[in-house]
mmCIF file of C-alpha atoms in Angstrom:
data_model
loop_
_atom_site.group_PDB
_atom_site.id
_atom_site.type_symbol
_atom_site.label_atom_id
_atom_site.label_comp_id
_atom_site.label_asym_id
_atom_site.label_seq_id
_atom_site.Cartn_x
_atom_site.Cartn_y
_atom_site.Cartn_z
ATOM 1 C CA MET A 20 -0.518 -0.214 -0.574
ATOM 2 C CA PHE A 21 2.650 2.311 0.480
ATOM 3 C CA GLY A 22 4.929 1.296 -2.607
ATOM 4 C CA PHE A 23 6.332 4.693 -3.935
ATOM 5 C CA SER A 24 8.527 3.258 -6.645
ATOM 6 C CA LEU A 25 11.082 5.631 -7.297
ATOM 7 C CA ARG A 26 10.511 4.672 -11.197
ATOM 8 C CA PRO A 27 8.148 6.159 -13.198
ATOM 9 C CA ARG A 28 5.565 4.134 -15.386
ATOM 10 C CA LYS A 29 6.001 3.470 -18.715
ATOM 11 C CA PRO A 30 4.110 6.476 -20.394
ATOM 12 C CA SER A 31 1.040 4.977 -21.945
ATOM 13 C CA ALA A 32 1.495 7.595 -25.221
ATOM 14 C CA SER A 33 4.510 5.324 -26.082
ATOM 15 C CA THR A 34 2.808 1.700 -26.047
ATOM 16 C CA ALA A 35 0.354 4.167 -28.101
ATOM 17 C CA LYS A 36 3.068 4.547 -30.098
ATOM 18 C CA GLU A 37 4.573 1.097 -30.840
ATOM 19 C CA ARG A 38 0.806 -0.516 -31.288
ATOM 20 C CA LEU A 39 0.541 1.315 -33.663
ATOM 21 C CA GLN A 40 3.597 1.076 -35.953
ATOM 22 C CA ILE A 41 3.283 -3.225 -35.835
ATOM 23 C CA LEU A 42 -0.368 -1.873 -37.298
ATOM 24 C CA LEU A 43 0.666 -0.060 -39.724
ATOM 25 C CA ALA A 44 3.117 -0.608 -40.892
ATOM 26 C CA HIS A 45 1.211 -4.642 -41.691
ATOM 27 C CA GLU A 46 -1.805 -2.376 -43.329
ATOM 28 C CA ARG A 47 0.632 0.252 -45.139
ATOM 29 C CA SER A 48 2.318 -3.393 -46.500
ATOM 30 C CA GLY A 49 -0.396 -5.232 -46.963
ATOM 31 C CA SER A 50 0.257 -7.231 -44.062
ATOM 32 C CA GLY A 51 3.028 -9.341 -45.783
ATOM 33 C CA GLY A 52 1.379 -11.995 -47.574
ATOM 34 C CA ALA A 53 -0.841 -11.993 -44.537
ATOM 35 C CA SER A 54 -3.540 -8.937 -46.266
ATOM 36 C CA PRO A 55 -7.558 -9.187 -45.458
ATOM 37 C CA ASP A 56 -8.354 -9.931 -48.824
ATOM 38 C CA CYS A 57 -6.247 -13.106 -48.904
ATOM 39 C CA LEU A 58 -7.487 -14.731 -46.514
ATOM 40 C CA PRO A 59 -10.423 -16.237 -47.062
ATOM 41 C CA GLN A 60 -9.101 -17.438 -50.870
ATOM 42 C CA LEU A 61 -6.526 -19.113 -48.489
ATOM 43 C CA GLN A 62 -9.077 -20.626 -46.583
ATOM 44 C CA ARG A 63 -10.236 -21.589 -49.366
ATOM 45 C CA ASP A 64 -7.572 -23.113 -51.133
ATOM 46 C CA ILE A 65 -5.860 -25.153 -47.606
ATOM 47 C CA LEU A 66 -9.831 -27.044 -47.353
ATOM 48 C CA GLU A 67 -9.531 -27.712 -51.082
ATOM 49 C CA VAL A 68 -5.713 -29.261 -51.137
ATOM 50 C CA ILE A 69 -6.735 -30.754 -47.791
ATOM 51 C CA ARG A 70 -10.527 -32.512 -49.410
ATOM 52 C CA ARG A 71 -8.019 -34.097 -51.228
ATOM 53 C CA HIS A 72 -7.794 -36.654 -49.266
ATOM 54 C CA MET A 73 -9.408 -36.224 -46.790
ATOM 55 C CA GLN A 74 -13.449 -35.901 -46.328
ATOM 56 C CA ILE A 75 -14.125 -32.145 -44.076
ATOM 57 C CA GLY A 76 -16.851 -30.240 -43.669
ATOM 58 C CA ASP A 77 -16.707 -26.475 -44.076
ATOM 59 C CA GLU A 78 -17.026 -25.607 -40.908
ATOM 60 C CA ALA A 79 -13.702 -27.535 -39.427
ATOM 61 C CA ILE A 80 -10.938 -25.384 -40.131
ATOM 62 C CA ASP A 81 -10.066 -22.229 -38.038
ATOM 63 C CA ILE A 82 -8.117 -20.219 -38.558
ATOM 64 C CA ARG A 83 -6.077 -16.892 -36.168
ATOM 65 C CA MET A 84 -3.557 -14.922 -37.249
ATOM 66 C CA GLU A 85 -0.899 -12.933 -34.362
ATOM 67 C CA ARG A 86 0.628 -9.619 -35.411
ATOM 68 C CA GLY A 87 4.263 -8.996 -34.814
ATOM 69 C CA ASP A 88 6.716 -6.931 -34.405
ATOM 70 C CA GLU A 89 8.945 -8.651 -35.816
ATOM 71 C CA LEU A 90 7.513 -11.511 -36.943
ATOM 72 C CA SER A 91 3.351 -13.295 -37.523
ATOM 73 C CA SER A 92 2.164 -16.236 -36.835
ATOM 74 C CA LEU A 93 -1.045 -18.099 -38.389
ATOM 75 C CA GLU A 94 -1.990 -21.083 -36.787
ATOM 76 C CA ILE A 95 -4.390 -22.999 -38.715
ATOM 77 C CA ASN A 96 -6.163 -26.073 -36.757
ATOM 78 C CA ILE A 97 -8.295 -28.340 -38.950
ATOM 79 C CA GLU A 98 -10.527 -30.338 -36.924
ATOM 80 C CA PHE A 99 -11.416 -33.931 -38.211
ATOM 81 C CA PRO A 100 -14.124 -36.191 -37.880
ATOM 82 C CA GLY A 101 -13.757 -39.225 -35.216
ATOM 83 C CA LYS A 102 -12.777 -41.916 -37.665
ATOM 84 C CA LEU A 103 -11.003 -39.542 -40.315
ATOM 85 C CA GLY A 104 -11.540 -40.003 -43.405
ATOM 86 C CA VAL A 105 -9.220 -41.047 -45.932
ATOM 87 C CA ASN A 106 -9.801 -41.887 -49.292
ATOM 88 C CA MET B 5 -31.374 -13.804 -10.486
ATOM 89 C CA SER B 6 -30.300 -13.085 -13.904
ATOM 90 C CA LYS B 7 -27.772 -16.035 -13.525
ATOM 91 C CA ASP B 8 -30.587 -17.635 -13.630
ATOM 92 C CA LEU B 9 -31.603 -16.268 -17.288
ATOM 93 C CA LYS B 10 -28.826 -16.912 -18.759
ATOM 94 C CA LEU B 11 -28.857 -21.014 -18.430
ATOM 95 C CA GLU B 12 -32.417 -20.982 -19.974
ATOM 96 C CA GLU B 13 -31.577 -18.166 -23.083
ATOM 97 C CA PRO B 14 -29.343 -15.757 -23.390
ATOM 98 C CA LEU B 15 -31.290 -12.098 -23.908
ATOM 99 C CA GLY B 16 -30.695 -10.688 -26.874
ATOM 100 C CA LYS B 17 -30.595 -7.476 -26.878
ATOM 101 C CA VAL B 18 -29.241 -5.031 -29.807
ATOM 102 C CA ILE B 19 -28.129 -2.133 -28.324
ATOM 103 C CA VAL B 20 -26.956 0.841 -31.201
ATOM 104 C CA VAL B 21 -24.512 4.012 -29.418
ATOM 105 C CA THR B 22 -24.891 6.200 -31.975
ATOM 106 C CA SER B 23 -24.689 9.969 -32.427
ATOM 107 C CA GLY B 24 -24.222 11.858 -35.674
ATOM 108 C CA LYS B 25 -20.775 13.797 -34.554
ATOM 109 C CA GLY B 26 -17.569 12.256 -35.094
ATOM 110 C CA GLY B 27 -15.110 12.573 -31.539
ATOM 111 C CA VAL B 28 -17.534 12.319 -29.355
ATOM 112 C CA GLY B 29 -16.645 9.113 -28.033
ATOM 113 C CA LYS B 30 -18.450 6.467 -29.225
ATOM 114 C CA THR B 31 -16.324 3.629 -29.587
ATOM 115 C CA THR B 32 -14.447 5.134 -26.079
ATOM 116 C CA THR B 33 -18.392 3.908 -25.253
ATOM 117 C CA SER B 34 -18.749 0.066 -26.373
ATOM 118 C CA ALA B 35 -15.614 -0.443 -25.363
ATOM 119 C CA ALA B 36 -15.962 0.335 -21.792
ATOM 120 C CA VAL B 37 -20.185 -0.747 -21.818
ATOM 121 C CA GLY B 38 -19.179 -4.091 -22.975
ATOM 122 C CA ALA B 39 -15.904 -4.587 -21.381
ATOM 123 C CA GLU B 40 -18.404 -4.146 -17.557
ATOM 124 C CA LEU B 41 -21.153 -6.001 -19.496
ATOM 125 C CA ALA B 42 -19.057 -8.454 -19.365
ATOM 126 C CA ARG B 43 -17.315 -8.400 -16.100
ATOM 127 C CA ARG B 44 -21.225 -8.133 -14.334
ATOM 128 C CA GLY B 45 -21.480 -12.562 -16.018
ATOM 129 C CA HIS B 46 -23.542 -11.387 -19.423
ATOM 130 C CA LYS B 47 -21.919 -12.744 -22.675
ATOM 131 C CA THR B 48 -21.533 -9.763 -24.822
ATOM 132 C CA VAL B 49 -20.685 -8.658 -28.266
ATOM 133 C CA VAL B 50 -19.196 -5.329 -29.793
ATOM 134 C CA ILE B 51 -19.473 -4.560 -33.208
ATOM 135 C CA ASP B 52 -17.394 -1.915 -34.940
ATOM 136 C CA PHE B 53 -19.967 -0.634 -38.013
ATOM 137 C CA ASP B 54 -17.261 1.966 -39.464
ATOM 138 C CA VAL B 55 -16.739 -0.057 -42.484
ATOM 139 C CA GLY B 56 -13.206 0.778 -44.384
ATOM 140 C CA LEU B 57 -12.340 3.111 -40.907
ATOM 141 C CA ARG B 58 -11.625 0.446 -38.303
ATOM 142 C CA ASN B 59 -10.319 1.389 -34.805
ATOM 143 C CA LEU B 60 -13.177 -0.354 -32.291
ATOM 144 C CA ASP B 61 -10.430 -3.939 -31.772
ATOM 145 C CA MET B 62 -7.731 -0.672 -31.597
ATOM 146 C CA ILE B 63 -9.888 0.506 -28.756
ATOM 147 C CA MET B 64 -9.854 -2.913 -27.342
ATOM 148 C CA GLY B 65 -6.529 -4.192 -27.956
ATOM 149 C CA CYS B 66 -6.916 -7.324 -30.318
ATOM 150 C CA GLU B 67 -6.262 -5.152 -33.437
ATOM 151 C CA ARG B 68 -3.536 -7.834 -33.600
ATOM 152 C CA ARG B 69 -5.745 -10.610 -33.961
ATOM 153 C CA VAL B 70 -8.206 -9.764 -36.550
ATOM 154 C CA VAL B 71 -8.388 -12.644 -38.882
ATOM 155 C CA PHE B 72 -11.589 -12.170 -40.929
ATOM 156 C CA ASP B 73 -14.773 -9.815 -40.316
ATOM 157 C CA PHE B 74 -17.851 -8.204 -40.509
ATOM 158 C CA ILE B 75 -17.970 -8.245 -44.246
ATOM 159 C CA ASN B 76 -16.282 -11.413 -44.590
ATOM 160 C CA VAL B 77 -19.130 -13.351 -42.719
ATOM 161 C CA ILE B 78 -21.764 -11.105 -44.198
ATOM 162 C CA GLN B 79 -20.165 -12.137 -47.525
ATOM 163 C CA GLY B 80 -19.991 -15.990 -46.644
ATOM 164 C CA ASP B 81 -15.784 -15.597 -46.455
ATOM 165 C CA ALA B 82 -16.405 -17.479 -43.184
ATOM 166 C CA LYS B 83 -18.065 -17.876 -40.326
ATOM 167 C CA LEU B 84 -19.542 -15.778 -37.848
ATOM 168 C CA LYS B 85 -16.737 -17.932 -34.745
ATOM 169 C CA GLN B 86 -14.255 -17.751 -37.283
ATOM 170 C CA ALA B 87 -14.946 -13.970 -37.018
ATOM 171 C CA LEU B 88 -15.273 -13.640 -33.031
ATOM 172 C CA ILE B 89 -12.079 -12.479 -31.958
ATOM 173 C CA ARG B 90 -12.137 -13.857 -27.531
ATOM 174 C CA ASP B 91 -11.212 -11.387 -25.011
ATOM 175 C CA ARG B 92 -8.030 -12.221 -23.185
ATOM 176 C CA ARG B 93 -9.519 -10.160 -20.421
ATOM 177 C CA LEU B 94 -12.538 -11.357 -19.468
ATOM 178 C CA GLU B 95 -14.255 -15.453 -21.115
ATOM 179 C CA THR B 96 -17.946 -14.052 -21.615
ATOM 180 C CA LEU B 97 -16.557 -10.825 -23.486
ATOM 181 C CA SER B 98 -16.242 -11.308 -27.148
ATOM 182 C CA VAL B 99 -15.679 -8.369 -30.234
ATOM 183 C CA LEU B 100 -16.627 -8.472 -34.082
ATOM 184 C CA PRO B 101 -14.103 -6.050 -35.957
ATOM 185 C CA THR B 102 -15.207 -4.588 -39.188
ATOM 186 C CA SER B 103 -13.228 -4.462 -42.517
ATOM 187 C CA GLN B 104 -10.597 -1.680 -42.483
ATOM 188 C CA THR B 105 -10.378 -1.805 -46.573
ATOM 189 C CA ARG B 106 -14.220 -2.583 -48.147
ATOM 190 C CA ASP B 107 -16.325 0.248 -48.557
ATOM 191 C CA LYS B 108 -19.908 0.833 -46.868
ATOM 192 C CA GLU B 109 -21.243 -0.413 -49.367
ATOM 193 C CA ALA B 110 -20.271 -4.297 -48.289
ATOM 194 C CA LEU B 111 -23.507 -4.234 -45.411
ATOM 195 C CA SER B 112 -26.139 -5.083 -46.803
ATOM 196 C CA ARG B 113 -29.689 -4.942 -44.427
ATOM 197 C CA GLU B 114 -29.894 -8.645 -45.023
ATOM 198 C CA GLY B 115 -26.793 -9.661 -44.183
ATOM 199 C CA VAL B 116 -26.688 -7.456 -40.758
ATOM 200 C CA GLU B 117 -29.900 -8.566 -40.338
ATOM 201 C CA LYS B 118 -28.718 -12.902 -40.379
ATOM 202 C CA VAL B 119 -25.984 -11.849 -38.799
ATOM 203 C CA LEU B 120 -27.208 -9.854 -35.385
ATOM 204 C CA GLU B 121 -30.109 -12.650 -35.870
ATOM 205 C CA GLU B 122 -26.956 -15.104 -35.149
ATOM 206 C CA LEU B 123 -25.799 -13.035 -32.196
ATOM 207 C CA ARG B 124 -29.317 -12.968 -30.318
ATOM 208 C CA GLN B 125 -29.119 -16.421 -29.710
ATOM 209 C CA GLU B 126 -26.111 -16.732 -28.057
ATOM 210 C CA PHE B 127 -25.350 -13.480 -26.487
ATOM 211 C CA ASP B 128 -27.430 -11.437 -24.041
ATOM 212 C CA TYR B 129 -25.883 -8.088 -25.395
ATOM 213 C CA ILE B 130 -25.044 -7.322 -28.947
ATOM 214 C CA ILE B 131 -23.554 -3.025 -28.946
ATOM 215 C CA CYS B 132 -22.989 -1.839 -32.477
ATOM 216 C CA ASP B 133 -20.417 0.782 -32.735
ATOM 217 C CA SER B 134 -21.751 3.499 -34.800
ATOM 218 C CA PRO B 135 -19.856 5.259 -37.673
ATOM 219 C CA ALA B 136 -20.310 9.058 -37.052
ATOM 220 C CA GLY B 137 -23.334 10.674 -38.925
ATOM 221 C CA ILE B 138 -25.807 9.236 -40.318
ATOM 222 C CA GLU B 139 -25.369 7.670 -43.870
ATOM 223 C CA ARG B 140 -25.596 3.975 -44.415
ATOM 224 C CA GLY B 141 -23.025 2.763 -41.591
ATOM 225 C CA ALA B 142 -24.993 4.503 -38.965
ATOM 226 C CA GLN B 143 -28.490 3.790 -40.368
ATOM 227 C CA MET B 144 -27.515 -0.277 -40.200
ATOM 228 C CA ALA B 145 -25.971 0.066 -36.513
ATOM 229 C CA MET B 146 -28.795 1.391 -35.822
ATOM 230 C CA TYR B 147 -31.210 -0.229 -37.915
ATOM 231 C CA PHE B 148 -32.111 -3.174 -35.715
ATOM 232 C CA ALA B 149 -31.652 -2.275 -32.346
ATOM 233 C CA ASP B 150 -34.153 -2.350 -28.889
ATOM 234 C CA GLU B 151 -32.481 1.065 -27.723
ATOM 235 C CA ALA B 152 -29.896 3.139 -28.159
ATOM 236 C CA ILE B 153 -27.371 4.755 -26.380
ATOM 237 C CA VAL B 154 -26.897 8.863 -27.546
ATOM 238 C CA VAL B 155 -23.358 9.712 -26.950
ATOM 239 C CA THR B 156 -23.565 13.650 -26.810
ATOM 240 C CA ASN B 157 -21.306 16.311 -25.509
ATOM 241 C CA PRO B 158 -22.397 18.860 -24.254
ATOM 242 C CA GLU B 159 -21.498 21.208 -26.630
ATOM 243 C CA VAL B 160 -23.305 22.449 -29.831
ATOM 244 C CA SER B 161 -22.750 20.983 -33.119
ATOM 245 C CA SER B 162 -22.970 17.421 -30.666
ATOM 246 C CA VAL B 163 -26.391 18.033 -29.343
ATOM 247 C CA ARG B 164 -27.536 19.281 -32.352
ATOM 248 C CA ASP B 165 -26.631 16.079 -34.117
ATOM 249 C CA SER B 166 -28.107 13.979 -31.165
ATOM 250 C CA ASP B 167 -31.061 14.949 -31.846
ATOM 251 C CA ARG B 168 -31.149 14.257 -35.773
ATOM 252 C CA VAL B 169 -29.825 10.372 -34.943
ATOM 253 C CA LEU B 170 -32.989 10.594 -32.697
ATOM 254 C CA GLY B 171 -35.520 11.745 -35.367
ATOM 255 C CA LEU B 172 -33.424 8.908 -37.598
ATOM 256 C CA LEU B 173 -34.114 6.571 -33.962
ATOM 257 C CA ASN B 174 -38.252 7.372 -34.155
ATOM 258 C CA SER B 175 -37.864 6.725 -37.695
ATOM 259 C CA LEU B 176 -35.947 4.706 -39.480
ATOM 260 C CA THR B 177 -35.019 1.834 -37.393
ATOM 261 C CA LYS B 178 -37.090 -1.657 -37.692
ATOM 262 C CA ARG B 179 -38.840 -1.518 -33.907
ATOM 263 C CA ALA B 180 -40.066 2.644 -35.699
ATOM 264 C CA GLU B 181 -41.295 0.792 -39.230
ATOM 265 C CA GLN B 182 -43.461 -1.926 -37.022
ATOM 266 C CA LYS B 183 -46.628 -1.574 -36.630
ATOM 267 C CA GLY B 184 -47.664 -2.411 -33.129
ATOM 268 C CA ALA B 185 -43.668 -2.383 -31.671
ATOM 269 C CA GLU B 186 -42.285 -1.076 -28.842
ATOM 270 C CA PRO B 187 -40.135 1.951 -30.304
ATOM 271 C CA VAL B 188 -36.139 1.818 -29.579
ATOM 272 C CA LYS B 189 -35.611 2.716 -26.273
ATOM 273 C CA ALA B 190 -32.596 5.645 -26.883
ATOM 274 C CA GLN B 191 -30.723 7.563 -23.660
ATOM 275 C CA VAL B 192 -28.569 9.473 -23.766
ATOM 276 C CA LEU B 193 -24.936 9.914 -22.111
ATOM 277 C CA ILE B 194 -23.091 12.693 -22.152
ATOM 278 C CA THR B 195 -19.049 12.389 -22.567
ATOM 279 C CA ARG B 196 -16.414 14.874 -22.006
ATOM 280 C CA HIS B 197 -18.348 16.864 -19.164
ATOM 281 C CA ASN B 198 -16.398 19.756 -17.615
ATOM 282 C CA LYS B 199 -17.669 20.287 -13.716
ATOM 283 C CA ALA B 200 -15.010 23.245 -13.600
ATOM 284 C CA ARG B 201 -16.694 24.819 -17.192
ATOM 285 C CA ILE B 202 -19.579 24.313 -16.333
ATOM 286 C CA GLU B 203 -19.363 25.724 -13.135
ATOM 287 C CA SER B 204 -17.620 29.275 -14.592
ATOM 288 C CA GLY B 205 -20.132 28.907 -17.546
ATOM 289 C CA GLU B 206 -18.229 28.156 -20.289
ATOM 290 C CA MET B 207 -20.432 24.754 -21.220
ATOM 291 C CA MET B 208 -23.171 24.141 -20.990
ATOM 292 C CA PRO B 209 -24.805 22.276 -17.486
ATOM 293 C CA VAL B 210 -26.508 18.437 -18.039
ATOM 294 C CA GLU B 211 -29.932 20.236 -17.470
ATOM 295 C CA ASP B 212 -29.513 22.243 -20.477
ATOM 296 C CA VAL B 213 -28.911 18.974 -22.414
ATOM 297 C CA LEU B 214 -31.559 17.361 -21.394
ATOM 298 C CA GLU B 215 -34.497 19.675 -21.592
ATOM 299 C CA ILE B 216 -33.216 20.580 -25.578
ATOM 300 C CA LEU B 217 -33.064 16.321 -26.268
ATOM 301 C CA ALA B 218 -35.956 15.202 -24.534
ATOM 302 C CA VAL B 219 -35.340 11.997 -23.301
ATOM 303 C CA PRO B 220 -33.842 10.244 -20.776
ATOM 304 C CA LEU B 221 -29.955 10.504 -18.929
ATOM 305 C CA LEU B 222 -27.665 7.420 -19.024
ATOM 306 C CA GLY B 223 -24.936 9.302 -17.229
ATOM 307 C CA ILE B 224 -22.596 11.412 -17.084
ATOM 308 C CA ILE B 225 -18.319 10.904 -18.000
ATOM 309 C CA PRO B 226 -16.900 13.220 -17.385
ATOM 310 C CA GLU B 227 -13.420 14.275 -19.090
ATOM 311 C CA SER B 228 -11.036 12.356 -17.505
ATOM 312 C CA ALA B 229 -7.185 11.775 -18.786
ATOM 313 C CA ALA B 230 -8.138 8.045 -17.818
ATOM 314 C CA VAL B 231 -10.125 7.305 -21.457
ATOM 315 C CA LEU B 232 -6.245 8.985 -23.639
ATOM 316 C CA ARG B 233 -4.175 6.113 -21.249
ATOM 317 C CA ALA B 234 -6.628 3.435 -21.729
ATOM 318 C CA SER B 235 -6.989 3.443 -25.279
ATOM 319 C CA ASN B 236 -3.110 4.664 -25.760
ATOM 320 C CA LEU B 237 -2.417 1.292 -23.904
ATOM 321 C CA GLY B 238 -5.454 -0.992 -26.278
ATOM 322 C CA VAL B 239 -7.923 -1.496 -22.542
ATOM 323 C CA PRO B 240 -11.491 -0.520 -22.321
ATOM 324 C CA VAL B 241 -11.924 2.051 -19.039
ATOM 325 C CA VAL B 242 -13.102 0.378 -17.178
ATOM 326 C CA LEU B 243 -10.905 -2.341 -16.822
ATOM 327 C CA ASP B 244 -8.190 -0.248 -16.551
ATOM 328 C CA GLU B 245 -6.969 1.755 -12.890
ATOM 329 C CA PRO B 246 -9.915 3.045 -10.741
ATOM 330 C CA SER B 247 -10.886 6.486 -12.604
ATOM 331 C CA ALA B 248 -13.332 8.675 -12.307
ATOM 332 C CA ALA B 249 -14.505 7.508 -15.809
ATOM 333 C CA ALA B 250 -14.769 4.111 -15.240
ATOM 334 C CA THR B 251 -16.368 4.519 -12.146
ATOM 335 C CA ALA B 252 -18.794 6.823 -13.992
ATOM 336 C CA TYR B 253 -19.729 4.137 -17.217
ATOM 337 C CA GLU B 254 -20.160 1.203 -14.418
ATOM 338 C CA ASP B 255 -22.727 3.463 -13.044
ATOM 339 C CA ALA B 256 -24.297 3.965 -16.164
ATOM 340 C CA VAL B 257 -24.127 0.386 -16.803
ATOM 341 C CA GLY B 258 -25.651 -0.208 -14.524
ATOM 342 C CA ARG B 259 -29.030 2.001 -15.235
ATOM 343 C CA LEU B 260 -28.944 -0.018 -18.839
ATOM 344 C CA ILE B 261 -30.029 -3.401 -17.211
ATOM 345 C CA GLY B 262 -32.604 -1.482 -14.483
ATOM 346 C CA GLU B 263 -30.775 -0.569 -11.661
ATOM 347 C CA GLN B 264 -31.427 2.678 -9.693
ATOM 348 C CA ILE B 265 -28.504 4.498 -9.514
ATOM 349 C CA GLU B 266 -28.483 7.682 -7.979
ATOM 350 C CA MET B 267 -26.457 9.890 -10.527
ATOM 351 C CA ARG B 268 -23.419 11.651 -9.562
ATOM 352 C CA ILE B 269 -20.606 12.685 -10.897
ATOM 353 C CA ALA B 270 -16.998 11.680 -9.979
ATOM 354 C CA ALA B 271 -14.135 13.405 -9.793
ATOM 355 C CA ASP B 272 -9.904 12.154 -10.711
ATOM 356 C CA ARG B 273 -8.252 12.893 -7.719
ATOM 357 C CA ARG B 274 -5.114 15.327 -8.313
ATOM 358 C CA PRO B 275 -1.723 12.799 -7.711
ATOM 359 C CA GLY B 276 -0.768 13.959 -4.632
ATOM 360 C CA LEU B 277 2.759 15.736 -4.861
ATOM 361 C CA LEU B 278 5.390 12.481 -3.679
ATOM 362 C CA GLN B 279 2.926 10.243 -6.235
ATOM 363 C CA ARG B 280 4.251 13.295 -8.753
ATOM 364 C CA LEU B 281 7.328 13.183 -7.854
ATOM 365 C CA PHE B 282 7.840 9.806 -7.636
ATOM 366 C CA GLY B 283 5.852 8.697 -9.933
ATOM 367 C CA ARG B 284 2.543 6.970 -9.790
ATOM 368 C CA ALA B 285 2.462 4.250 -6.092
ATOM 369 C CA VAL B 286 1.031 0.888 -7.339
#
């Protein structure tokens, strides 16, 4: 309760600048291959490729993205039915 | 009581946050109201209707996690559950971001209706963050609303625009068009309230604004450094450190869900000398 910190906190404005720099770098560059408009197509393509090998539904795919400063990650989860319908 | 209710089925109430004028605090309000409802245990989603100028994701702090958006769902390119972003602080809170690249034409009334119907099946509260203006995007945000929060600054152009928006809520909404339907329940939320400037006669007092608009008052949010800090950090103001603005939003949400809470205007405590010298005590 009485713990005074001698170090000032990082000002919120510098956090704002960092967040904007990361976001705008992605938006200006067309997101380095992950522009908003390419993701639906990417999803369709992934589904199509997987369907060549097994049967999955339209809702079986879940794409998540985390944009970072240095790199971004794309996480793709695909749910299969209990038994793999391998051709 | 509300907990028992939630076990049965979600409330499915659509609330639009609108104003006409830009920059009055719609997105701040959408984020704060959504987060406070969620913190109280209500399943809540906040939708960004500002197509082409997405900002709700920044204010809520989920801008790095947007994959699909509202427009992708309307156009059938993604399922709703793929576009919903679950908040990392509150599991009852979700965000449906809008597109940064499309134009407002992408919002079709049928598409919006379909998405809202799906959300009503799952959420207690669906908060629609309207774009500024009274054009297509703003009309889409309000069309299916059950209730409206009209965000107003005590300033002439804002009050005038709020009056215009109140007129639209009474004419250009589904509830206005349906015979026998209850009208959209509209309440005014005064933001950027500055007590000192009102006392010195520079700013219209709340009573004057209410007299002109003639709708009930939902709350008074004081002008507060906490609002800028919260948007810098990407944290809804009610989830950041305690502040007068956060308390005011908590009270407003209590009233929104029917609690009787006396109208009070809190003020931020000025930091003491020691705090100013040594930074904040944590």
